[in-house]
PDB file of C-alpha atoms and ligand atoms in Angstrom:
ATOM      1  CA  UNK A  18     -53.619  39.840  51.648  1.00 96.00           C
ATOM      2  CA  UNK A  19     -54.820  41.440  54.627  1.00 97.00           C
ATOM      3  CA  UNK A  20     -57.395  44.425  54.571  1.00 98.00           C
ATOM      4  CA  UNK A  21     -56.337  47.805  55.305  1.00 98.00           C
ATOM      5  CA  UNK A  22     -56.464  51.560  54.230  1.00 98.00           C
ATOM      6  CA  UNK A  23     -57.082  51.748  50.582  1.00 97.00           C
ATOM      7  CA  UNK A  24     -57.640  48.009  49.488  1.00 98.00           C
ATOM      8  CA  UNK A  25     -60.223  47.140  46.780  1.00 98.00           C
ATOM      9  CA  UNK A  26     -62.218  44.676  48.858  1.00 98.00           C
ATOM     10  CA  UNK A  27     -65.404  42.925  47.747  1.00 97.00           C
ATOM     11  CA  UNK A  28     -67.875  41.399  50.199  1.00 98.00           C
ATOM     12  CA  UNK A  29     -71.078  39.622  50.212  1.00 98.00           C
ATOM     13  CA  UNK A  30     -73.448  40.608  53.006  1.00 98.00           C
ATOM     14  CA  UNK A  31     -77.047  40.591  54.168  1.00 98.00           C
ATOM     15  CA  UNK A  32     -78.040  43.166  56.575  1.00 97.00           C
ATOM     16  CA  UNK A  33     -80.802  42.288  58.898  1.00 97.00           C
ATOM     17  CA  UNK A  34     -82.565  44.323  62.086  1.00 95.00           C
ATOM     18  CA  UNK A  35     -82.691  43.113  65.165  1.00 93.00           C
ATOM     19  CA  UNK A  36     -85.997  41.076  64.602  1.00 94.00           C
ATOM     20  CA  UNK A  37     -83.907  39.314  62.141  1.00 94.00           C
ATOM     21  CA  UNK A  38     -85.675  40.564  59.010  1.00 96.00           C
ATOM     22  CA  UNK A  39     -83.725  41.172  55.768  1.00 97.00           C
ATOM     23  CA  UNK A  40     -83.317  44.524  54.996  1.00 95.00           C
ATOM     24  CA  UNK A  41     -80.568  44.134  52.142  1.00 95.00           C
ATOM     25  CA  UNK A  42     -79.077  41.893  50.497  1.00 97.00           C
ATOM     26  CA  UNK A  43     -76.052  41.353  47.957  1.00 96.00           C
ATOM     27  CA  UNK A  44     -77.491  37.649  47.574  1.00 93.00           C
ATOM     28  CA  UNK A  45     -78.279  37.050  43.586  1.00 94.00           C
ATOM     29  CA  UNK A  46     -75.995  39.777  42.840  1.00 93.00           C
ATOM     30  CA  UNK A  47     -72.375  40.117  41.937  1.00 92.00           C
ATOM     31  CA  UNK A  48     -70.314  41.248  45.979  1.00 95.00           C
ATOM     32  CA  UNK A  49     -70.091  44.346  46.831  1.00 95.00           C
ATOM     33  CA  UNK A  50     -66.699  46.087  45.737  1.00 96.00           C
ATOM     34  CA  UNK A  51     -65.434  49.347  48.080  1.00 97.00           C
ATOM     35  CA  UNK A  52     -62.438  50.967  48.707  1.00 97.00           C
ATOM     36  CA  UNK A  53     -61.624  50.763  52.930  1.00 98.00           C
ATOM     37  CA  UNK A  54     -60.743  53.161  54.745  1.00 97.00           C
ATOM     38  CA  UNK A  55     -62.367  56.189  52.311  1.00 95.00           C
ATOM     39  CA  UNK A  56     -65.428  56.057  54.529  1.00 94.00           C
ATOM     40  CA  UNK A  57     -67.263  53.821  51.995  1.00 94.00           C
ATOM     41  CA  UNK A  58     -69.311  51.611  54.237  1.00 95.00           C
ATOM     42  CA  UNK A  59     -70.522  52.579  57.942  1.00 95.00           C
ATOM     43  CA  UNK A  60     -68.002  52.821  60.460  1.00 96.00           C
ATOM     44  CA  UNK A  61     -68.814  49.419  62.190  1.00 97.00           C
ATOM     45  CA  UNK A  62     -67.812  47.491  59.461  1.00 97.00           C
ATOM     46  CA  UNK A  63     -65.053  48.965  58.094  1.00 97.00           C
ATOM     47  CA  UNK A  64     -63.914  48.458  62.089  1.00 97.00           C
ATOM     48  CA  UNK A  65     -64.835  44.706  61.770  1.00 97.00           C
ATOM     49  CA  UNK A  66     -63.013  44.250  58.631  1.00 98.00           C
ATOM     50  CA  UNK A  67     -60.063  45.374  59.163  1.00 98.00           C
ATOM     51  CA  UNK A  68     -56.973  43.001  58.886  1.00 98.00           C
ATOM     52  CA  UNK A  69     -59.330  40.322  57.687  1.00 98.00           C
ATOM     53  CA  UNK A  70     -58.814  38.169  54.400  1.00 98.00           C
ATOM     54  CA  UNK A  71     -60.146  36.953  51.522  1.00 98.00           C
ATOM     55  CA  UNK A  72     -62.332  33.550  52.575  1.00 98.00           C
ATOM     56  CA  UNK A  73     -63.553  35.153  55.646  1.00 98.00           C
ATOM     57  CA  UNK A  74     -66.918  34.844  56.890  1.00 98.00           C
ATOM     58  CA  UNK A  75     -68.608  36.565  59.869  1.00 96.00           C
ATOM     59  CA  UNK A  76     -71.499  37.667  61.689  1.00 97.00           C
ATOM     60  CA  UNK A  77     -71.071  40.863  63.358  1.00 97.00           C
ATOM     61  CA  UNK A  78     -73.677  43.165  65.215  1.00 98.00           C
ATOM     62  CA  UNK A  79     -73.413  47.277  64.865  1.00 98.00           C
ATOM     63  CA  UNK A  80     -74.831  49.580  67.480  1.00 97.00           C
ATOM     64  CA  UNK A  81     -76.596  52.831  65.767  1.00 97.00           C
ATOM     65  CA  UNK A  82     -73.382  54.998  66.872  1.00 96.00           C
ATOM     66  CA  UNK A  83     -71.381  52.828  64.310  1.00 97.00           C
ATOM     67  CA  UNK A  84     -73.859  52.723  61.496  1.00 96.00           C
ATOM     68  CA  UNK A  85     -76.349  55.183  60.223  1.00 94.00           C
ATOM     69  CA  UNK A  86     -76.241  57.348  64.356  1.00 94.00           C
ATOM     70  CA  UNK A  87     -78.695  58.074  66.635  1.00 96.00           C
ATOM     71  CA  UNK A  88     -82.339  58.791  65.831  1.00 95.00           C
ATOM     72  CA  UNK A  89     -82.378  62.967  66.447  1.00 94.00           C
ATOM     73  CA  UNK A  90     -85.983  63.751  67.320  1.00 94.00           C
ATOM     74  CA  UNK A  91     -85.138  67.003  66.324  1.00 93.00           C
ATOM     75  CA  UNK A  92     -84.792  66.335  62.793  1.00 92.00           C
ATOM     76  CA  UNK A  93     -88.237  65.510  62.423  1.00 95.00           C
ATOM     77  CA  UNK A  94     -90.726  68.480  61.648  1.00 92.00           C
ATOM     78  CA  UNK A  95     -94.152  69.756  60.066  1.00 93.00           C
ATOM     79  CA  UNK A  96     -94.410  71.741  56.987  1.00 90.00           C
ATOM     80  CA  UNK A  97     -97.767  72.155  54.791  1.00 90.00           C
ATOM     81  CA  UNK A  98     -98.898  70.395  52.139  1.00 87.00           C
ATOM     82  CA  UNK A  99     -98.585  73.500  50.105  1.00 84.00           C
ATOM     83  CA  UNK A 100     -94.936  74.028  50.245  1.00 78.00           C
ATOM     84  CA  UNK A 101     -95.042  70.781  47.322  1.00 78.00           C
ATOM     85  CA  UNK A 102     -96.849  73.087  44.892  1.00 68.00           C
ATOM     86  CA  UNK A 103     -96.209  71.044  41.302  1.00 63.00           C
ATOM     87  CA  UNK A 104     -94.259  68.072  42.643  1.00 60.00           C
ATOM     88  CA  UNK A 105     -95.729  64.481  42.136  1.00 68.00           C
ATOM     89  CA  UNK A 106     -98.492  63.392  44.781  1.00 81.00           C
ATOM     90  CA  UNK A 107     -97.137  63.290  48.158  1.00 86.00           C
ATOM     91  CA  UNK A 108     -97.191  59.531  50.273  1.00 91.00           C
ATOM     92  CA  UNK A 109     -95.787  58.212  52.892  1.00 94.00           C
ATOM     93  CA  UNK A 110     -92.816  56.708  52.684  1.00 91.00           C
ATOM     94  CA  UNK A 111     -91.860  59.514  49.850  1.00 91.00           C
ATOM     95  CA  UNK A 112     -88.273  60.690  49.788  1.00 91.00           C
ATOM     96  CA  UNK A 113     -87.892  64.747  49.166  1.00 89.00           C
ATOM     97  CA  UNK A 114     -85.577  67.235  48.594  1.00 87.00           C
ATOM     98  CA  UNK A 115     -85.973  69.794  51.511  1.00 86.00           C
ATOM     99  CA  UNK A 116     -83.649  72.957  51.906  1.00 83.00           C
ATOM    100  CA  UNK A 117     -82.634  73.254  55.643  1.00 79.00           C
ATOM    101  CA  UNK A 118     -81.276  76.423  55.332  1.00 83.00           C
ATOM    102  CA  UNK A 119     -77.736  74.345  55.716  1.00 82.00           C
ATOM    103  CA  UNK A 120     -77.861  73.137  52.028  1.00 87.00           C
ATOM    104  CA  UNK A 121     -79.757  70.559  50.488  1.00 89.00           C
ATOM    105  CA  UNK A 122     -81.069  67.143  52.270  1.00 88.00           C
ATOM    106  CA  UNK A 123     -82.929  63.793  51.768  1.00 91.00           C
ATOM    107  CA  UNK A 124     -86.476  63.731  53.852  1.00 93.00           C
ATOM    108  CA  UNK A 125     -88.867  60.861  54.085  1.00 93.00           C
ATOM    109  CA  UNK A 126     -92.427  61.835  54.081  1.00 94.00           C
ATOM    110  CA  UNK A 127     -93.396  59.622  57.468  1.00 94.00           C
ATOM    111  CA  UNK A 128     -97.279  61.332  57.980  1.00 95.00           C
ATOM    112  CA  UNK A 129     -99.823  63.144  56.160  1.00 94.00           C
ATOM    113  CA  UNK A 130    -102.232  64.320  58.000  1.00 94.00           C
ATOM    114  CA  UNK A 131    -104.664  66.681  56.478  1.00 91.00           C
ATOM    115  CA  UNK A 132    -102.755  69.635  54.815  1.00 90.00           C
ATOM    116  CA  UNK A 133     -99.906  68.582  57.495  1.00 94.00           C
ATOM    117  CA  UNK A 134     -96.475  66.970  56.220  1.00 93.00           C
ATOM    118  CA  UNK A 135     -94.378  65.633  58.602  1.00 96.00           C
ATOM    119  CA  UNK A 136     -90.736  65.067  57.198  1.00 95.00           C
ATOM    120  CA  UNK A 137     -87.879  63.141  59.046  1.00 96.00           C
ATOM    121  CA  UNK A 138     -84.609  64.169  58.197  1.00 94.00           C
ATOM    122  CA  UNK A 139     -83.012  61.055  60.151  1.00 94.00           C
ATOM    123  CA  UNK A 140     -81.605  58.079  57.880  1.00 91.00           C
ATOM    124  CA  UNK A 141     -84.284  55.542  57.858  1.00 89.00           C
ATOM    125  CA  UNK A 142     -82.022  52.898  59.799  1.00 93.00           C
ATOM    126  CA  UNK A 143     -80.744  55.684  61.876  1.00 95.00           C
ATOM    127  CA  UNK A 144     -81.077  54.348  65.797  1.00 96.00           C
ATOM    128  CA  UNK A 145     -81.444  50.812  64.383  1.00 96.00           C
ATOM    129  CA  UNK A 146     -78.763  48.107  65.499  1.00 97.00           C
ATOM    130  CA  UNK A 147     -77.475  46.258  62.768  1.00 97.00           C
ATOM    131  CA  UNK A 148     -76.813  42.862  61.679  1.00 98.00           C
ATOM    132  CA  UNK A 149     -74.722  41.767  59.272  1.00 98.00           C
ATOM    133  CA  UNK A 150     -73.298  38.376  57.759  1.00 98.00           C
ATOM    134  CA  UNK A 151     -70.031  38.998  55.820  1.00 98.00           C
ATOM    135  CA  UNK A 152     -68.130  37.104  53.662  1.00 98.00           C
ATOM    136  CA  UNK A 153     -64.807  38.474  52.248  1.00 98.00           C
ATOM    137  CA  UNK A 154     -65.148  37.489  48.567  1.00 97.00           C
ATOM    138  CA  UNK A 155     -61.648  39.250  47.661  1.00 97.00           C
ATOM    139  CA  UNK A 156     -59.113  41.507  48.699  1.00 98.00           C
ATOM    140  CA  UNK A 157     -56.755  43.576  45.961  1.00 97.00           C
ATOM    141  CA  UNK A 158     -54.641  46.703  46.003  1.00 98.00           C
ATOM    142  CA  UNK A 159     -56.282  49.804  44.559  1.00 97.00           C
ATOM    143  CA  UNK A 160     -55.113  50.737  41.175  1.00 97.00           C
ATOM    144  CA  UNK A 161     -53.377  54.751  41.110  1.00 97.00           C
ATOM    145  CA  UNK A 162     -56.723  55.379  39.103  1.00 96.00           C
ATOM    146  CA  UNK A 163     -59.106  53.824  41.144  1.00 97.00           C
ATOM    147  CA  UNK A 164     -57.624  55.914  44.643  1.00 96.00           C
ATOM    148  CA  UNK A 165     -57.777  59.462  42.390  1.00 96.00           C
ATOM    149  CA  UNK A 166     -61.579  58.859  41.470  1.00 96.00           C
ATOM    150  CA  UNK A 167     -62.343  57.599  44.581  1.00 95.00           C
ATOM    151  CA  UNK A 168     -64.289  54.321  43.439  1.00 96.00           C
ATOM    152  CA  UNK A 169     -63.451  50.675  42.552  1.00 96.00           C
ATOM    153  CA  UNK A 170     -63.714  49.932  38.966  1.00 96.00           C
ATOM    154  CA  UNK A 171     -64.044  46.518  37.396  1.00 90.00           C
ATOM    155  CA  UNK A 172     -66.943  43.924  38.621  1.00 86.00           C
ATOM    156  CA  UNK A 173     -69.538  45.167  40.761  1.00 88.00           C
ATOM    157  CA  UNK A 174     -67.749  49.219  40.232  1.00 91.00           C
ATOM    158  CA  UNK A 175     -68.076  51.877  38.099  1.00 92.00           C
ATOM    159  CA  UNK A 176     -67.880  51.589  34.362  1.00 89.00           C
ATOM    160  CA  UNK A 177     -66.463  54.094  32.596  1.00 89.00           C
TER     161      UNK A 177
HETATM  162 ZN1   ZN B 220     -63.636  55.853  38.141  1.00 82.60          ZN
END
């Protein structure tokens, strides 16, 4: 069975940057179950894995356009320390809630300086070429329930 739209594929992967250090793993753990073509996994891969079977294994690289986009430098800005009024100490590497005035978002707390925050609204890997080694660990049609809630369920996916 080939992979395409709305197959219950799981995979094993490790994703490493460009210097070849291991940034995730599924290694130890049961593969990772998703349904393609709902815009589960980064663009790149879901291109990569397409029409491939169960049994496959492959090394394929993912430029920042495919994966987690371009750093913005824009999305990087100062606020002060005293916007965090009752919130647990702030450190680097900190993930906040922010209001952007768009809705809700995820910031990382990248400086302190002072009674200076910076906060970068860019995905941590964003601008970061990606590595990944893939193997296809199984390939299965969606069940009528899985496609309406949008999630696999069964090994490795939701229980409920
Ligand atoms: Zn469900």
């Amino acid at each position: 069975m080939k992979i395409e739209k709305n197959k219950v594929v799981s995979i094993h992967y490790t994703l490493k940057s460009e210097k070849g250090e291991v940034l995730d793993s599924s290694e130890g753990k049961s593969p990772l179950p998703y349904i393609h073509g709902t815009g589960q996994l980064i663009p790149g891969l879901e291109k990569e894995l397409e029409g491939k079977q169960k049994g496959t294994e492959q090394s394929v690289v993912i430029s920042p356009a495919d994966a987690y986009g371009e750093y913005n430098k824009e999305s990087v800005f100062e606020v002060g320390k005293d916007g965090f009024q009752g919130e647990e100490e702030l450190t680097v590497g900190l993930q906040v809630q922010v209001d952007t005035g768009n809705g809700q978002a995820i910031a990382n707390v990248t400086k302190i300086e002072g009674d200076k925050v910076t906060l970068d609204l860019n995905h941590p890997l964003a601008g970061a070429t990606l590595h990944f080694d893939i193997k296809i660990e199984d390939v299965r049609d969606a069940t009528a329930e899985e496609l309406d809630h949008g999630h696999s369920h069964g090994e490795g996916g939701h229980q409920h």
